[in-house]
């Protein structure tokens, strides 16, 4: 819809240029999907190194990460654009224990495929190498979050996307609404 295209343009601007953007749309209009794809797109084009995706709870955030993984594993259009991301992740077949031994051209890919974090494969020539997507609940430990990349660089989130930060209980409580805001 025209409204979704406007939201996408605002998300693109926030990813590429920074800044803050809040969107409110009716239920079922695709807000969560837009947030998920924004995270993946920001990392895939190397506009951001470390994306933090925050949900109302850690369980909700894990569901969001699982959905992003499905895009990487099964979206043929995405795979055609970013084979250096998709192929190594598809090869582990959803099994995190295969990450440590995976090689590409004789070099470790350093993939992390956890419930709370996804580290994209380190592939020679790929701008997205080592991109980090971590998820957390709004009430979780967020301050001071960092990640040490395989090259030793310590990075902090450079893009934060918050999706539906309220639970049913928090939405009914003015103090909890104020705290989340």
mmCIF file with all atom_site columns, C-alpha atoms in Angstrom:
data_model
loop_
_atom_site.group_PDB
_atom_site.id
_atom_site.type_symbol
_atom_site.label_atom_id
_atom_site.label_alt_id
_atom_site.label_comp_id
_atom_site.label_asym_id
_atom_site.label_entity_id
_atom_site.label_seq_id
_atom_site.pdbx_PDB_ins_code
_atom_site.Cartn_x
_atom_site.Cartn_y
_atom_site.Cartn_z
_atom_site.occupancy
_atom_site.B_iso_or_equiv
_atom_site.pdbx_formal_charge
_atom_site.auth_seq_id
_atom_site.auth_comp_id
_atom_site.auth_asym_id
_atom_site.auth_atom_id
_atom_site.pdbx_PDB_model_num
ATOM 1   C CA . UNK A 1 1   ? 0.000  0.000   0.000  1.00 0.00 ? 1   UNK A CA 1
ATOM 2   C CA . UNK A 1 2   ? 1.026  3.631   -0.271 1.00 0.00 ? 2   UNK A CA 1
ATOM 3   C CA . UNK A 1 3   ? 1.283  3.801   3.526  1.00 0.00 ? 3   UNK A CA 1
ATOM 4   C CA . UNK A 1 4   ? 3.628  0.796   3.617  1.00 0.00 ? 4   UNK A CA 1
ATOM 5   C CA . UNK A 1 5   ? 5.809  2.358   0.907  1.00 0.00 ? 5   UNK A CA 1
ATOM 6   C CA . UNK A 1 6   ? 6.066  5.532   3.002  1.00 0.00 ? 6   UNK A CA 1
ATOM 7   C CA . UNK A 1 7   ? 7.078  3.476   6.045  1.00 0.00 ? 7   UNK A CA 1
ATOM 8   C CA . UNK A 1 8   ? 9.671  1.573   4.005  1.00 0.00 ? 8   UNK A CA 1
ATOM 9   C CA . UNK A 1 9   ? 11.160 4.861   2.775  1.00 0.00 ? 9   UNK A CA 1
ATOM 10  C CA . UNK A 1 10  ? 11.421 6.123   6.368  1.00 0.00 ? 10  UNK A CA 1
ATOM 11  C CA . UNK A 1 11  ? 13.019 2.859   7.520  1.00 0.00 ? 11  UNK A CA 1
ATOM 12  C CA . UNK A 1 12  ? 15.540 3.025   4.655  1.00 0.00 ? 12  UNK A CA 1
ATOM 13  C CA . UNK A 1 13  ? 16.440 6.582   5.611  1.00 0.00 ? 13  UNK A CA 1
ATOM 14  C CA . UNK A 1 14  ? 16.904 5.634   9.286  1.00 0.00 ? 14  UNK A CA 1
ATOM 15  C CA . UNK A 1 15  ? 19.098 2.645   8.353  1.00 0.00 ? 15  UNK A CA 1
ATOM 16  C CA . UNK A 1 16  ? 21.240 4.589   5.883  1.00 0.00 ? 16  UNK A CA 1
ATOM 17  C CA . UNK A 1 17  ? 21.424 7.984   7.596  1.00 0.00 ? 17  UNK A CA 1
ATOM 18  C CA . UNK A 1 18  ? 20.565 7.339   11.242 1.00 0.00 ? 18  UNK A CA 1
ATOM 19  C CA . UNK A 1 19  ? 18.036 9.136   13.326 1.00 0.00 ? 19  UNK A CA 1
ATOM 20  C CA . UNK A 1 20  ? 14.880 8.033   15.062 1.00 0.00 ? 20  UNK A CA 1
ATOM 21  C CA . UNK A 1 21  ? 11.630 6.943   13.552 1.00 0.00 ? 21  UNK A CA 1
ATOM 22  C CA . UNK A 1 22  ? 8.454  5.630   15.157 1.00 0.00 ? 22  UNK A CA 1
ATOM 23  C CA . UNK A 1 23  ? 5.607  4.050   13.232 1.00 0.00 ? 23  UNK A CA 1
ATOM 24  C CA . UNK A 1 24  ? 2.098  3.174   14.235 1.00 0.00 ? 24  UNK A CA 1
ATOM 25  C CA . UNK A 1 25  ? -0.053 1.118   11.929 1.00 0.00 ? 25  UNK A CA 1
ATOM 26  C CA . UNK A 1 26  ? -3.151 -1.048  12.407 1.00 0.00 ? 26  UNK A CA 1
ATOM 27  C CA . UNK A 1 27  ? -2.813 -4.669  13.486 1.00 0.00 ? 27  UNK A CA 1
ATOM 28  C CA . UNK A 1 28  ? -2.077 -6.961  10.570 1.00 0.00 ? 28  UNK A CA 1
ATOM 29  C CA . UNK A 1 29  ? -0.555 -4.258  8.387  1.00 0.00 ? 29  UNK A CA 1
ATOM 30  C CA . UNK A 1 30  ? 2.943  -5.764  8.356  1.00 0.00 ? 30  UNK A CA 1
ATOM 31  C CA . UNK A 1 31  ? 4.838  -3.782  10.997 1.00 0.00 ? 31  UNK A CA 1
ATOM 32  C CA . UNK A 1 32  ? 6.712  -6.792  12.372 1.00 0.00 ? 32  UNK A CA 1
ATOM 33  C CA . UNK A 1 33  ? 7.609  -8.077  8.928  1.00 0.00 ? 33  UNK A CA 1
ATOM 34  C CA . UNK A 1 34  ? 8.903  -4.641  7.944  1.00 0.00 ? 34  UNK A CA 1
ATOM 35  C CA . UNK A 1 35  ? 11.043 -4.574  11.101 1.00 0.00 ? 35  UNK A CA 1
ATOM 36  C CA . UNK A 1 36  ? 12.408 -8.075  10.478 1.00 0.00 ? 36  UNK A CA 1
ATOM 37  C CA . UNK A 1 37  ? 13.321 -7.301  6.890  1.00 0.00 ? 37  UNK A CA 1
ATOM 38  C CA . UNK A 1 38  ? 14.843 -3.958  7.887  1.00 0.00 ? 38  UNK A CA 1
ATOM 39  C CA . UNK A 1 39  ? 17.214 -5.768  10.257 1.00 0.00 ? 39  UNK A CA 1
ATOM 40  C CA . UNK A 1 40  ? 18.246 -8.263  7.613  1.00 0.00 ? 40  UNK A CA 1
ATOM 41  C CA . UNK A 1 41  ? 18.566 -5.639  4.885  1.00 0.00 ? 41  UNK A CA 1
ATOM 42  C CA . UNK A 1 42  ? 20.709 -3.331  7.048  1.00 0.00 ? 42  UNK A CA 1
ATOM 43  C CA . UNK A 1 43  ? 23.171 -6.158  7.685  1.00 0.00 ? 43  UNK A CA 1
ATOM 44  C CA . UNK A 1 44  ? 23.058 -7.608  4.177  1.00 0.00 ? 44  UNK A CA 1
ATOM 45  C CA . UNK A 1 45  ? 24.046 -4.371  2.476  1.00 0.00 ? 45  UNK A CA 1
ATOM 46  C CA . UNK A 1 46  ? 26.563 -3.656  5.268  1.00 0.00 ? 46  UNK A CA 1
ATOM 47  C CA . UNK A 1 47  ? 24.851 -0.384  6.198  1.00 0.00 ? 47  UNK A CA 1
ATOM 48  C CA . UNK A 1 48  ? 25.136 -1.571  9.825  1.00 0.00 ? 48  UNK A CA 1
ATOM 49  C CA . UNK A 1 49  ? 27.481 -3.967  11.634 1.00 0.00 ? 49  UNK A CA 1
ATOM 50  C CA . UNK A 1 50  ? 25.392 -4.791  14.705 1.00 0.00 ? 50  UNK A CA 1
ATOM 51  C CA . UNK A 1 51  ? 21.612 -4.666  14.752 1.00 0.00 ? 51  UNK A CA 1
ATOM 52  C CA . UNK A 1 52  ? 19.711 -5.081  18.005 1.00 0.00 ? 52  UNK A CA 1
ATOM 53  C CA . UNK A 1 53  ? 16.099 -6.192  17.564 1.00 0.00 ? 53  UNK A CA 1
ATOM 54  C CA . UNK A 1 54  ? 13.991 -5.673  20.683 1.00 0.00 ? 54  UNK A CA 1
ATOM 55  C CA . UNK A 1 55  ? 10.626 -7.307  21.351 1.00 0.00 ? 55  UNK A CA 1
ATOM 56  C CA . UNK A 1 56  ? 8.146  -7.032  24.211 1.00 0.00 ? 56  UNK A CA 1
ATOM 57  C CA . UNK A 1 57  ? 9.717  -10.095 25.841 1.00 0.00 ? 57  UNK A CA 1
ATOM 58  C CA . UNK A 1 58  ? 12.745 -12.276 25.204 1.00 0.00 ? 58  UNK A CA 1
ATOM 59  C CA . UNK A 1 59  ? 10.389 -14.995 23.942 1.00 0.00 ? 59  UNK A CA 1
ATOM 60  C CA . UNK A 1 60  ? 8.851  -12.594 21.427 1.00 0.00 ? 60  UNK A CA 1
ATOM 61  C CA . UNK A 1 61  ? 12.313 -11.472 20.348 1.00 0.00 ? 61  UNK A CA 1
ATOM 62  C CA . UNK A 1 62  ? 13.418 -15.076 19.774 1.00 0.00 ? 62  UNK A CA 1
ATOM 63  C CA . UNK A 1 63  ? 10.393 -15.579 17.533 1.00 0.00 ? 63  UNK A CA 1
ATOM 64  C CA . UNK A 1 64  ? 11.461 -12.545 15.521 1.00 0.00 ? 64  UNK A CA 1
ATOM 65  C CA . UNK A 1 65  ? 14.972 -13.954 15.070 1.00 0.00 ? 65  UNK A CA 1
ATOM 66  C CA . UNK A 1 66  ? 13.544 -17.317 14.041 1.00 0.00 ? 66  UNK A CA 1
ATOM 67  C CA . UNK A 1 67  ? 11.524 -15.560 11.354 1.00 0.00 ? 67  UNK A CA 1
ATOM 68  C CA . UNK A 1 68  ? 14.624 -13.771 10.025 1.00 0.00 ? 68  UNK A CA 1
ATOM 69  C CA . UNK A 1 69  ? 16.408 -17.123 9.854  1.00 0.00 ? 69  UNK A CA 1
ATOM 70  C CA . UNK A 1 70  ? 13.554 -18.526 7.764  1.00 0.00 ? 70  UNK A CA 1
ATOM 71  C CA . UNK A 1 71  ? 14.040 -15.692 5.260  1.00 0.00 ? 71  UNK A CA 1
ATOM 72  C CA . UNK A 1 72  ? 17.734 -16.540 4.968  1.00 0.00 ? 72  UNK A CA 1
ATOM 73  C CA . UNK A 1 73  ? 17.128 -20.273 4.713  1.00 0.00 ? 73  UNK A CA 1
ATOM 74  C CA . UNK A 1 74  ? 14.201 -20.332 2.289  1.00 0.00 ? 74  UNK A CA 1
ATOM 75  C CA . UNK A 1 75  ? 13.679 -17.041 0.438  1.00 0.00 ? 75  UNK A CA 1
ATOM 76  C CA . UNK A 1 76  ? 14.969 -17.734 -3.077 1.00 0.00 ? 76  UNK A CA 1
ATOM 77  C CA . UNK A 1 77  ? 14.886 -14.078 -4.137 1.00 0.00 ? 77  UNK A CA 1
ATOM 78  C CA . UNK A 1 78  ? 16.987 -13.074 -1.122 1.00 0.00 ? 78  UNK A CA 1
ATOM 79  C CA . UNK A 1 79  ? 19.364 -16.004 -1.767 1.00 0.00 ? 79  UNK A CA 1
ATOM 80  C CA . UNK A 1 80  ? 19.880 -14.842 -5.358 1.00 0.00 ? 80  UNK A CA 1
ATOM 81  C CA . UNK A 1 81  ? 20.887 -11.386 -4.115 1.00 0.00 ? 81  UNK A CA 1
ATOM 82  C CA . UNK A 1 82  ? 22.996 -12.552 -1.157 1.00 0.00 ? 82  UNK A CA 1
ATOM 83  C CA . UNK A 1 83  ? 24.343 -16.068 -1.825 1.00 0.00 ? 83  UNK A CA 1
ATOM 84  C CA . UNK A 1 84  ? 27.410 -15.387 0.336  1.00 0.00 ? 84  UNK A CA 1
ATOM 85  C CA . UNK A 1 85  ? 25.058 -15.084 3.321  1.00 0.00 ? 85  UNK A CA 1
ATOM 86  C CA . UNK A 1 86  ? 22.475 -17.723 2.444  1.00 0.00 ? 86  UNK A CA 1
ATOM 87  C CA . UNK A 1 87  ? 24.580 -20.604 1.177  1.00 0.00 ? 87  UNK A CA 1
ATOM 88  C CA . UNK A 1 88  ? 26.768 -21.012 4.306  1.00 0.00 ? 88  UNK A CA 1
ATOM 89  C CA . UNK A 1 89  ? 23.736 -20.679 6.583  1.00 0.00 ? 89  UNK A CA 1
ATOM 90  C CA . UNK A 1 90  ? 21.701 -23.125 4.520  1.00 0.00 ? 90  UNK A CA 1
ATOM 91  C CA . UNK A 1 91  ? 24.588 -25.604 4.689  1.00 0.00 ? 91  UNK A CA 1
ATOM 92  C CA . UNK A 1 92  ? 24.425 -25.825 8.492  1.00 0.00 ? 92  UNK A CA 1
ATOM 93  C CA . UNK A 1 93  ? 20.810 -26.995 8.115  1.00 0.00 ? 93  UNK A CA 1
ATOM 94  C CA . UNK A 1 94  ? 19.656 -25.243 11.277 1.00 0.00 ? 94  UNK A CA 1
ATOM 95  C CA . UNK A 1 95  ? 22.218 -27.064 13.427 1.00 0.00 ? 95  UNK A CA 1
ATOM 96  C CA . UNK A 1 96  ? 24.274 -24.631 15.482 1.00 0.00 ? 96  UNK A CA 1
ATOM 97  C CA . UNK A 1 97  ? 26.834 -27.322 16.293 1.00 0.00 ? 97  UNK A CA 1
ATOM 98  C CA . UNK A 1 98  ? 27.995 -27.278 12.645 1.00 0.00 ? 98  UNK A CA 1
ATOM 99  C CA . UNK A 1 99  ? 28.994 -23.607 12.761 1.00 0.00 ? 99  UNK A CA 1
ATOM 100 C CA . UNK A 1 100 ? 32.383 -24.017 14.440 1.00 0.00 ? 100 UNK A CA 1
ATOM 101 C CA . UNK A 1 101 ? 33.780 -26.329 11.778 1.00 0.00 ? 101 UNK A CA 1
ATOM 102 C CA . UNK A 1 102 ? 32.401 -24.626 8.691  1.00 0.00 ? 102 UNK A CA 1
ATOM 103 C CA . UNK A 1 103 ? 34.982 -23.453 6.151  1.00 0.00 ? 103 UNK A CA 1
ATOM 104 C CA . UNK A 1 104 ? 34.801 -21.338 3.010  1.00 0.00 ? 104 UNK A CA 1
ATOM 105 C CA . UNK A 1 105 ? 37.868 -21.426 0.773  1.00 0.00 ? 105 UNK A CA 1
ATOM 106 C CA . UNK A 1 106 ? 39.795 -22.922 3.676  1.00 0.00 ? 106 UNK A CA 1
ATOM 107 C CA . UNK A 1 107 ? 38.840 -20.175 6.156  1.00 0.00 ? 107 UNK A CA 1
ATOM 108 C CA . UNK A 1 108 ? 36.376 -20.444 9.058  1.00 0.00 ? 108 UNK A CA 1
ATOM 109 C CA . UNK A 1 109 ? 33.072 -18.682 8.462  1.00 0.00 ? 109 UNK A CA 1
ATOM 110 C CA . UNK A 1 110 ? 32.616 -17.811 12.166 1.00 0.00 ? 110 UNK A CA 1
ATOM 111 C CA . UNK A 1 111 ? 28.819 -18.144 11.927 1.00 0.00 ? 111 UNK A CA 1
ATOM 112 C CA . UNK A 1 112 ? 26.896 -17.990 15.179 1.00 0.00 ? 112 UNK A CA 1
ATOM 113 C CA . UNK A 1 113 ? 23.417 -19.466 14.895 1.00 0.00 ? 113 UNK A CA 1
ATOM 114 C CA . UNK A 1 114 ? 21.898 -19.113 18.350 1.00 0.00 ? 114 UNK A CA 1
ATOM 115 C CA . UNK A 1 115 ? 18.472 -18.455 19.801 1.00 0.00 ? 115 UNK A CA 1
ATOM 116 C CA . UNK A 1 116 ? 19.362 -14.854 20.693 1.00 0.00 ? 116 UNK A CA 1
ATOM 117 C CA . UNK A 1 117 ? 22.034 -14.049 18.122 1.00 0.00 ? 117 UNK A CA 1
ATOM 118 C CA . UNK A 1 118 ? 22.868 -14.602 14.489 1.00 0.00 ? 118 UNK A CA 1
ATOM 119 C CA . UNK A 1 119 ? 26.329 -13.724 13.219 1.00 0.00 ? 119 UNK A CA 1
ATOM 120 C CA . UNK A 1 120 ? 26.488 -13.736 9.435  1.00 0.00 ? 120 UNK A CA 1
ATOM 121 C CA . UNK A 1 121 ? 29.244 -15.770 7.777  1.00 0.00 ? 121 UNK A CA 1
ATOM 122 C CA . UNK A 1 122 ? 32.664 -14.239 7.293  1.00 0.00 ? 122 UNK A CA 1
ATOM 123 C CA . UNK A 1 123 ? 33.281 -14.682 3.580  1.00 0.00 ? 123 UNK A CA 1
ATOM 124 C CA . UNK A 1 124 ? 36.135 -13.081 1.621  1.00 0.00 ? 124 UNK A CA 1
ATOM 125 C CA . UNK A 1 125 ? 34.785 -10.217 -0.473 1.00 0.00 ? 125 UNK A CA 1
ATOM 126 C CA . UNK A 1 126 ? 31.434 -10.007 1.295  1.00 0.00 ? 126 UNK A CA 1
ATOM 127 C CA . UNK A 1 127 ? 30.640 -6.602  2.752  1.00 0.00 ? 127 UNK A CA 1
ATOM 128 C CA . UNK A 1 128 ? 28.172 -8.273  5.138  1.00 0.00 ? 128 UNK A CA 1
ATOM 129 C CA . UNK A 1 129 ? 30.852 -10.536 6.674  1.00 0.00 ? 129 UNK A CA 1
ATOM 130 C CA . UNK A 1 130 ? 30.377 -10.937 10.400 1.00 0.00 ? 130 UNK A CA 1
ATOM 131 C CA . UNK A 1 131 ? 27.231 -8.797  10.636 1.00 0.00 ? 131 UNK A CA 1
ATOM 132 C CA . UNK A 1 132 ? 25.499 -9.325  13.983 1.00 0.00 ? 132 UNK A CA 1
ATOM 133 C CA . UNK A 1 133 ? 21.786 -9.568  14.714 1.00 0.00 ? 133 UNK A CA 1
ATOM 134 C CA . UNK A 1 134 ? 20.972 -9.927  18.378 1.00 0.00 ? 134 UNK A CA 1
ATOM 135 C CA . UNK A 1 135 ? 17.521 -10.003 19.935 1.00 0.00 ? 135 UNK A CA 1
ATOM 136 C CA . UNK A 1 136 ? 16.379 -9.101  23.423 1.00 0.00 ? 136 UNK A CA 1
ATOM 137 C CA . UNK A 1 137 ? 13.259 -8.321  25.391 1.00 0.00 ? 137 UNK A CA 1
ATOM 138 C CA . UNK A 1 138 ? 12.506 -4.709  26.301 1.00 0.00 ? 138 UNK A CA 1
ATOM 139 C CA . UNK A 1 139 ? 13.086 -5.453  29.996 1.00 0.00 ? 139 UNK A CA 1
ATOM 140 C CA . UNK A 1 140 ? 16.316 -7.394  29.395 1.00 0.00 ? 140 UNK A CA 1
ATOM 141 C CA . UNK A 1 141 ? 19.919 -6.313  29.841 1.00 0.00 ? 141 UNK A CA 1
ATOM 142 C CA . UNK A 1 142 ? 20.406 -3.723  27.114 1.00 0.00 ? 142 UNK A CA 1
ATOM 143 C CA . UNK A 1 143 ? 22.926 -1.260  28.518 1.00 0.00 ? 143 UNK A CA 1
ATOM 144 C CA . UNK A 1 144 ? 26.528 -1.871  27.615 1.00 0.00 ? 144 UNK A CA 1
ATOM 145 C CA . UNK A 1 145 ? 25.707 -4.536  25.035 1.00 0.00 ? 145 UNK A CA 1
ATOM 146 C CA . UNK A 1 146 ? 28.659 -5.376  22.795 1.00 0.00 ? 146 UNK A CA 1
ATOM 147 C CA . UNK A 1 147 ? 30.019 -8.182  20.644 1.00 0.00 ? 147 UNK A CA 1
ATOM 148 C CA . UNK A 1 148 ? 33.592 -9.103  19.793 1.00 0.00 ? 148 UNK A CA 1
ATOM 149 C CA . UNK A 1 149 ? 33.843 -9.987  16.118 1.00 0.00 ? 149 UNK A CA 1
ATOM 150 C CA . UNK A 1 150 ? 36.081 -12.739 14.773 1.00 0.00 ? 150 UNK A CA 1
ATOM 151 C CA . UNK A 1 151 ? 38.645 -10.103 13.728 1.00 0.00 ? 151 UNK A CA 1
ATOM 152 C CA . UNK A 1 152 ? 38.881 -8.908  17.347 1.00 0.00 ? 152 UNK A CA 1
ATOM 153 C CA . UNK A 1 153 ? 36.917 -5.699  16.798 1.00 0.00 ? 153 UNK A CA 1
ATOM 154 C CA . UNK A 1 154 ? 34.510 -4.966  19.637 1.00 0.00 ? 154 UNK A CA 1
ATOM 155 C CA . UNK A 1 155 ? 31.287 -3.440  18.347 1.00 0.00 ? 155 UNK A CA 1
ATOM 156 C CA . UNK A 1 156 ? 28.165 -2.051  19.934 1.00 0.00 ? 156 UNK A CA 1
ATOM 157 C CA . UNK A 1 157 ? 24.737 -1.907  18.316 1.00 0.00 ? 157 UNK A CA 1
ATOM 158 C CA . UNK A 1 158 ? 24.624 0.697   15.568 1.00 0.00 ? 158 UNK A CA 1
ATOM 159 C CA . UNK A 1 159 ? 20.953 0.135   14.773 1.00 0.00 ? 159 UNK A CA 1
ATOM 160 C CA . UNK A 1 160 ? 18.189 -0.664  17.245 1.00 0.00 ? 160 UNK A CA 1
ATOM 161 C CA . UNK A 1 161 ? 14.732 -1.693  16.093 1.00 0.00 ? 161 UNK A CA 1
ATOM 162 C CA . UNK A 1 162 ? 11.962 -2.066  18.645 1.00 0.00 ? 162 UNK A CA 1
ATOM 163 C CA . UNK A 1 163 ? 8.901  -4.048  17.631 1.00 0.00 ? 163 UNK A CA 1
ATOM 164 C CA . UNK A 1 164 ? 5.712  -3.924  19.680 1.00 0.00 ? 164 UNK A CA 1
ATOM 165 C CA . UNK A 1 165 ? 7.411  -3.256  23.028 1.00 0.00 ? 165 UNK A CA 1
ATOM 166 C CA . UNK A 1 166 ? 4.317  -3.741  25.169 1.00 0.00 ? 166 UNK A CA 1
ATOM 167 C CA . UNK A 1 167 ? 2.796  -6.824  26.656 1.00 0.00 ? 167 UNK A CA 1
ATOM 168 C CA . UNK A 1 168 ? -0.916 -6.894  27.459 1.00 0.00 ? 168 UNK A CA 1
ATOM 169 C CA . UNK A 1 169 ? -0.080 -6.218  31.119 1.00 0.00 ? 169 UNK A CA 1
ATOM 170 C CA . UNK A 1 170 ? 2.259  -3.303  30.431 1.00 0.00 ? 170 UNK A CA 1
ATOM 171 C CA . UNK A 1 171 ? -0.234 -1.669  28.064 1.00 0.00 ? 171 UNK A CA 1
ATOM 172 C CA . UNK A 1 172 ? -2.756 -1.461  30.932 1.00 0.00 ? 172 UNK A CA 1
ATOM 173 C CA . UNK A 1 173 ? -0.286 0.168   33.326 1.00 0.00 ? 173 UNK A CA 1
ATOM 174 C CA . UNK A 1 174 ? 0.512  3.876   33.030 1.00 0.00 ? 174 UNK A CA 1
ATOM 175 C CA . UNK A 1 175 ? 3.798  3.525   34.982 1.00 0.00 ? 175 UNK A CA 1
ATOM 176 C CA . UNK A 1 176 ? 4.918  0.637   32.767 1.00 0.00 ? 176 UNK A CA 1
ATOM 177 C CA . UNK A 1 177 ? 3.983  2.601   29.624 1.00 0.00 ? 177 UNK A CA 1
ATOM 178 C CA . UNK A 1 178 ? 5.996  5.574   30.892 1.00 0.00 ? 178 UNK A CA 1
ATOM 179 C CA . UNK A 1 179 ? 8.964  3.332   31.715 1.00 0.00 ? 179 UNK A CA 1
ATOM 180 C CA . UNK A 1 180 ? 8.981  1.775   28.234 1.00 0.00 ? 180 UNK A CA 1
ATOM 181 C CA . UNK A 1 181 ? 8.651  5.164   26.573 1.00 0.00 ? 181 UNK A CA 1
#
